[in-house]
Tab-separated table of C-alpha atoms in Angstrom:
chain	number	residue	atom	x	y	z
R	1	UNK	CA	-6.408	-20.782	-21.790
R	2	UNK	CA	-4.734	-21.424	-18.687
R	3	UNK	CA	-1.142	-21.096	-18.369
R	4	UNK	CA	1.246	-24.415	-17.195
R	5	UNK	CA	1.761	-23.304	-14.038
R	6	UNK	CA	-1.576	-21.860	-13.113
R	7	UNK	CA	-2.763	-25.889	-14.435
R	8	UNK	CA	-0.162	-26.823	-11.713
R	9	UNK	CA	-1.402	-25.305	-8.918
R	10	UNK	CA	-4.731	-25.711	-9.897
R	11	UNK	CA	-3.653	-29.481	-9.637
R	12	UNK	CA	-1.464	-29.227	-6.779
R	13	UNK	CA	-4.803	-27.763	-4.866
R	14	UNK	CA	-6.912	-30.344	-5.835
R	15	UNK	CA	-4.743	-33.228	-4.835
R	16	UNK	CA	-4.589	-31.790	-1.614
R	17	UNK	CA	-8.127	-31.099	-1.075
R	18	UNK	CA	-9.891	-34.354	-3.033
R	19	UNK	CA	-7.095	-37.241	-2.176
R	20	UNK	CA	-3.316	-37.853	-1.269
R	21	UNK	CA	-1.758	-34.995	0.307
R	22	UNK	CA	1.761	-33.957	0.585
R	23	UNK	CA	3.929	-35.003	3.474
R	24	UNK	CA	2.312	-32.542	6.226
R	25	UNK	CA	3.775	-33.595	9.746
R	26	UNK	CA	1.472	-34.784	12.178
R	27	UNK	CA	-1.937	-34.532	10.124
R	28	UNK	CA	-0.385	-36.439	7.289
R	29	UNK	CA	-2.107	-38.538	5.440
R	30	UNK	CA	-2.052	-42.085	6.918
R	31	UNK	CA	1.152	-44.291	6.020
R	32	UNK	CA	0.146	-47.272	3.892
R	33	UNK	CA	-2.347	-49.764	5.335
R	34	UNK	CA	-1.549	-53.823	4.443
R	35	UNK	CA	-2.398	-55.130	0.944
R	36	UNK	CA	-5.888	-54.589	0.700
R	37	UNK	CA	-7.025	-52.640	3.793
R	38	UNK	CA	-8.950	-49.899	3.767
R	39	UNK	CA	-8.748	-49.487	0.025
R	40	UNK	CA	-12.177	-48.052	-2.213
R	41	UNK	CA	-12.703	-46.512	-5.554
R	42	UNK	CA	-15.118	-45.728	-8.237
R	43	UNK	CA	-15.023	-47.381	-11.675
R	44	UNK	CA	-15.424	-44.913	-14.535
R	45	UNK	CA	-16.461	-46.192	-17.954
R	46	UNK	CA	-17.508	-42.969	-19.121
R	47	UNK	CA	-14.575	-42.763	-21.257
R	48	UNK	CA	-14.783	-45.989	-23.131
R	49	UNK	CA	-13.451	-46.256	-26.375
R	50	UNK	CA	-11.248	-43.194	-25.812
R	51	UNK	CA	-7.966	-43.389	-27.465
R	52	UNK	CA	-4.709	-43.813	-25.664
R	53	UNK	CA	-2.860	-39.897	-25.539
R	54	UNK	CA	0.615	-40.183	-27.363
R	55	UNK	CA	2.459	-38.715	-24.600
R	56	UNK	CA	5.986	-39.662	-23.986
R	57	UNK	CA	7.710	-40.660	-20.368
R	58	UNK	CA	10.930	-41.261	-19.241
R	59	UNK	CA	12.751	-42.730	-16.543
R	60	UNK	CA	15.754	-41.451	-14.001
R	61	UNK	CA	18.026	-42.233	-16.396
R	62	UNK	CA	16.729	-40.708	-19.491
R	63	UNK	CA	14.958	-43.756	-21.498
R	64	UNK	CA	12.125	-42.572	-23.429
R	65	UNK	CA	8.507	-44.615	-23.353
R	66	UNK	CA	5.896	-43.750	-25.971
R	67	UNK	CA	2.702	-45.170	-24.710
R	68	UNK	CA	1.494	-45.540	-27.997
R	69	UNK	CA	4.393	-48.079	-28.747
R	70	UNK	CA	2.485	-50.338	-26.243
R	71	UNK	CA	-0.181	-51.335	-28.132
R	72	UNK	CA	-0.520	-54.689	-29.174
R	73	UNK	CA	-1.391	-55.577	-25.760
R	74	UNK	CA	-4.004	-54.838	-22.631
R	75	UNK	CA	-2.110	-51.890	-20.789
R	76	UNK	CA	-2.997	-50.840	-17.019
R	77	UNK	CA	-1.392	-47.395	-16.779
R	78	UNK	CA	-1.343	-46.626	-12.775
R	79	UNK	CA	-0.982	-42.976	-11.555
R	80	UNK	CA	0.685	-42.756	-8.462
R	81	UNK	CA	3.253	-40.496	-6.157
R	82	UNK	CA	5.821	-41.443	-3.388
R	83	UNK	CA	3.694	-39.151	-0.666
R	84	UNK	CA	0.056	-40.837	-1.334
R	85	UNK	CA	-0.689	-43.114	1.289
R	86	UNK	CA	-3.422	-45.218	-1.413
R	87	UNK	CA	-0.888	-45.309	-3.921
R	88	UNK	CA	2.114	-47.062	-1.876
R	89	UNK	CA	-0.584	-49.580	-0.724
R	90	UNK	CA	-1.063	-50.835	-3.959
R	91	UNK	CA	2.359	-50.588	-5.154
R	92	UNK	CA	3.161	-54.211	-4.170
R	93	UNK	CA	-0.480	-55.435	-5.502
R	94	UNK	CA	0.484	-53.667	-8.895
R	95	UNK	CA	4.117	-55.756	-8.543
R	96	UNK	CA	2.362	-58.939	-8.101
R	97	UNK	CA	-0.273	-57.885	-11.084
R	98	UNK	CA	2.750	-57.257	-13.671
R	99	UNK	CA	4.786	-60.702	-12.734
R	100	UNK	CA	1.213	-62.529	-13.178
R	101	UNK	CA	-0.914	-60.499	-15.277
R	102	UNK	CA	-3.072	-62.344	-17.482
R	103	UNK	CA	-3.425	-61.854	-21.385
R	104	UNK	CA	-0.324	-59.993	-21.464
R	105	UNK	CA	-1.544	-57.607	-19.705
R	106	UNK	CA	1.285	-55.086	-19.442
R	107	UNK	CA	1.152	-52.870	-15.924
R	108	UNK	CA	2.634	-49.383	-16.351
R	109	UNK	CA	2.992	-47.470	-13.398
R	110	UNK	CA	3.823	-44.148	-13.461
R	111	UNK	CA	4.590	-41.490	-11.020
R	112	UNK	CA	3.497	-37.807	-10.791
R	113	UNK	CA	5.681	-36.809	-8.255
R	114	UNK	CA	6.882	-33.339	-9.166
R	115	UNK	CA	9.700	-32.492	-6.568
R	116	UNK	CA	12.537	-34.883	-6.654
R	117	UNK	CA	11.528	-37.271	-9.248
R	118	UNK	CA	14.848	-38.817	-9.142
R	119	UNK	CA	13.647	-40.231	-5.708
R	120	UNK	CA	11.507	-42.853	-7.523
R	121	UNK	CA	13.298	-45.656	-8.887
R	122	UNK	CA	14.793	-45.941	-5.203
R	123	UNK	CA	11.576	-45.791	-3.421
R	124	UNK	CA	10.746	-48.609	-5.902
R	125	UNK	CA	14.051	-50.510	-4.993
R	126	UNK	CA	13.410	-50.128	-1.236
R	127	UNK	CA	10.377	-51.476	-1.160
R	128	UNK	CA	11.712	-55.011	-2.866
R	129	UNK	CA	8.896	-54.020	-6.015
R	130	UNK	CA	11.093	-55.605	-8.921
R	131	UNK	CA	8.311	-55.818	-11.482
R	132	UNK	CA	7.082	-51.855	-11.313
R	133	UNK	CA	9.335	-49.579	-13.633
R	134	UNK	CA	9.875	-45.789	-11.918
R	135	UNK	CA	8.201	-43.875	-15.276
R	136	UNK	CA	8.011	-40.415	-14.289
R	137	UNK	CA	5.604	-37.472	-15.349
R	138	UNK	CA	6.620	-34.606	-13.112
R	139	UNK	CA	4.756	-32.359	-15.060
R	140	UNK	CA	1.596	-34.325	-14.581
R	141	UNK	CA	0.628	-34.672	-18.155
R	142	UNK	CA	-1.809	-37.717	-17.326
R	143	UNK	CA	-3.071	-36.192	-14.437
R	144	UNK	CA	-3.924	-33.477	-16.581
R	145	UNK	CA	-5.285	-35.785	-19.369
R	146	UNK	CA	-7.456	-38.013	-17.096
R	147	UNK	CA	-8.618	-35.078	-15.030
R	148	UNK	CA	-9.734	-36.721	-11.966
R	149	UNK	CA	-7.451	-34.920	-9.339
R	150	UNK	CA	-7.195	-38.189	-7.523
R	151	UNK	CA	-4.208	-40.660	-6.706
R	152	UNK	CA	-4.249	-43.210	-7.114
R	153	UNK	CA	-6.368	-43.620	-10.693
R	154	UNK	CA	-5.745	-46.122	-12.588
R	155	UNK	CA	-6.548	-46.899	-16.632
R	156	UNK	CA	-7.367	-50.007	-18.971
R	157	UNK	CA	-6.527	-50.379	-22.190
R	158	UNK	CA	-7.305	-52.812	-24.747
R	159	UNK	CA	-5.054	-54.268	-27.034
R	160	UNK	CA	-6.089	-51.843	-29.606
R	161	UNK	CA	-5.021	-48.861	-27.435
R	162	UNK	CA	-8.995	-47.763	-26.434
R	163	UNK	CA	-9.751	-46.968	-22.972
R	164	UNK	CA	-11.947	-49.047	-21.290
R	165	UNK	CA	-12.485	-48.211	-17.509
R	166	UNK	CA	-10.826	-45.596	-14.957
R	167	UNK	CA	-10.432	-46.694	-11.372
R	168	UNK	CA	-9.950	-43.629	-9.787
R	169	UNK	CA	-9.105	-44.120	-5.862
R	170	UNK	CA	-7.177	-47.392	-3.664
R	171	UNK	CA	-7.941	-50.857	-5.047
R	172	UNK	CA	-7.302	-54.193	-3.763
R	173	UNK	CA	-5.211	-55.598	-7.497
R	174	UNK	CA	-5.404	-58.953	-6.044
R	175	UNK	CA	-8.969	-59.688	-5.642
R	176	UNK	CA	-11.389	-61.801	-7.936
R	177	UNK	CA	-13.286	-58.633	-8.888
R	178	UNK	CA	-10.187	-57.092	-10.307
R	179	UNK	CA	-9.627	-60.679	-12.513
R	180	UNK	CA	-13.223	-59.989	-14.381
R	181	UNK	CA	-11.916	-55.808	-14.337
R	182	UNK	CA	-9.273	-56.583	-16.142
R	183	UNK	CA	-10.687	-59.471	-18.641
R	184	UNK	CA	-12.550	-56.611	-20.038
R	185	UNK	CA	-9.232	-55.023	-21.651
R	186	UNK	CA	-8.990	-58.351	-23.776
């Protein structure tokens, strides 16, 4: 069994190697293209019918979210950090998404930024994105769960709290294809 932090780096590596990487000067990561530029994924419904993990999140200030408490409803949980390029692309897709989602749909967004998590919520704030709550998981217990090593990945679930696709890379939230994605979780 591998100990936390080893899991960690392990992690840490893999983001850096297989999608967003960490601030790193010059050969950065590009900044964020426009809504929709640039952005590709794979859909994974090798999972389907996986139940939702009962892990608990909370925000800068200390609320507590069960993700279990959300069912009820379709849920799009997004995995994202401040320093991924893909992931601040689609942060204002994802805002649009949660102020017009259909079926209830409920968008959860939730950060895996380990170093300064208290960062988020203004990130968020700075950016105008009014719908997107800053949930944070700084020890990257979905990242861990989903075990794709990729931001942005994204996960629907239906109403009765099974999984029903991963999108693990960019995607453009506002498209038609992502209409008949998401009609799935119903």
């Amino acid at each position: 069994m591998l100990s936390r932090s080893l899991k960690l780096a392990v992690l840490g590596l893999t983001l850096l190697i297989g999608g967003c990487d960490r601030e790193s000067g010059d050969q950065a990561q590009p900044q964020a293209s426009p809504a929709g530029a640039e952005q590709s994924g794979v859909i994974d419904r090798t999972h389907k019918g996986s139940e939702m993990p009962e892990f608990t999140f909370a925000d800068p200030g200390g609320k507590q979210l069960q993700l279990i408490s959300l069912k009820g409803k379709p849920l799009l949980i997004n995995l994202w950090a401040t320093w991924c390029g893909p992931c601040v692309a689609e942060l204002p897709m994802l805002d649009r998404l949660a102020s017009t989602a259909p079926g209830g749909l409920k968008v959860l967004t939730i950060s895996q930024d380990m170093a300064q998590p208290e960062k988020v919520a203004a990130f968020l704030n700075d950016r105008g994105l009014k719908q997107l709550e800053p949930w944070l998981d700084p020890e990257n217990q979905l990242n861990f769960h989903y075990n794709t090593g990729i931001l942005p990945t994204s996960v629907l679930y239906d109403a009765q709290g099974r999984e029903v696709w991963r999108f693990v890379g960019g995607h453009d939230w506002g498209n038609a294809e992502t209409t008949s994605m998401l009609a799935e979780g119903k």
